Coordinates of C-alpha atoms in Angstrom, one line a residue:
X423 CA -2.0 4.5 -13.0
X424 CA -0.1 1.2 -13.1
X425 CA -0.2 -1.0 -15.3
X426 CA -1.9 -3.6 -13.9
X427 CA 0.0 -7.5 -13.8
X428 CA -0.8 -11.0 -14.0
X429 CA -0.3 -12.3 -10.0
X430 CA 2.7 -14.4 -9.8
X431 CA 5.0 -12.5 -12.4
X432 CA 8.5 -11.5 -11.4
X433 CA 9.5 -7.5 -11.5
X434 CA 13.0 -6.6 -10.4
X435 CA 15.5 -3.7 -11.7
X436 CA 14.3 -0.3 -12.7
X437 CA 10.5 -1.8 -13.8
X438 CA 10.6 -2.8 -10.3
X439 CA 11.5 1.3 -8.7
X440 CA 9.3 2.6 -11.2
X441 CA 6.1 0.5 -10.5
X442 CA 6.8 0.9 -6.6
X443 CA 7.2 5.3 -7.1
X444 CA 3.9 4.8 -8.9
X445 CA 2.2 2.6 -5.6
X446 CA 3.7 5.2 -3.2
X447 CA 1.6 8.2 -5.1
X448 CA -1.4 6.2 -4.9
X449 CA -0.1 5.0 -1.3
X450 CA 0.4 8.6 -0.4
X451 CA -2.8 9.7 -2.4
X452 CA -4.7 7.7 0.0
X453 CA -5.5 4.3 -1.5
X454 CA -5.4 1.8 1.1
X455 CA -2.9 -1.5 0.5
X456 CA -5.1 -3.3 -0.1
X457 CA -6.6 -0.9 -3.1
X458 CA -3.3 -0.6 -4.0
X459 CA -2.7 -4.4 -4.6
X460 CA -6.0 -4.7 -6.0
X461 CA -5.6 -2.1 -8.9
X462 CA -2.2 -3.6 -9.6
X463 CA -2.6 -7.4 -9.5
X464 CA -0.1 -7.6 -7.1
X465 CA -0.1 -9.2 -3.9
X466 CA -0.7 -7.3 -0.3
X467 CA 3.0 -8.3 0.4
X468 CA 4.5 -7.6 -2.2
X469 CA 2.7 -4.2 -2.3
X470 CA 4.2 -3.6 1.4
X471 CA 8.0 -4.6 0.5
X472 CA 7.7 -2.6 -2.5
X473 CA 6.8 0.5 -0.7
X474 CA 9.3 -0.1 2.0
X475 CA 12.1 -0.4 -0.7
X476 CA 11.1 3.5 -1.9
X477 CA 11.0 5.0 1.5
X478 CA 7.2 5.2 2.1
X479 CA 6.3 6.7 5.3
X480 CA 3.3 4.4 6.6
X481 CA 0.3 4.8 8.3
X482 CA -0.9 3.4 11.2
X483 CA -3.1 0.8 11.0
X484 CA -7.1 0.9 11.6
X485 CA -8.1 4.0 9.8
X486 CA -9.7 6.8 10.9
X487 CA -12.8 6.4 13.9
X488 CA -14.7 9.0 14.3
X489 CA -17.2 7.7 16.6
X490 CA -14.6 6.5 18.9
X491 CA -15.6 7.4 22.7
X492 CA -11.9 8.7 24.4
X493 CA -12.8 9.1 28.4
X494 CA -14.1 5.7 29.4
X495 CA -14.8 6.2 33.0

């Protein structure tokens, strides 16, 4: 879990890689953004560029919809 920080404060350096490997498990876990910047006290934004900087492979947007109807005729 990360430690979760007051919004506004600055993170750079090695703090910085460690906190954004520990968003990308929870990214890759399957915590949305969102949950992500929520848990953390960090900022949607922020919690994108940080997973950018380590690489994360995204997903698409929208989520999963099961109900959606393919062949519309």
């Amino acid at each position: 879990m990360v430690e979760r920080m007051r919004r506004g404060n600055m993170i750079s350096g090695e703090a910085r890689r460690q906190m954004a490997l520990a968003m990308r498990a929870m990214y890759e876990a399957g915590a949305s953004i969102r949950a992500v910047a929520a848990s953390t006290g960090r900022s949607y934004g922020s919690v994108s560029r940080m997973l950018a900087e380590v690489g994360t492979t995204m997903r698409t947007r929208g989520g999963a919809r099961p109900n959606r109807r393919i062949d519309r005729r």
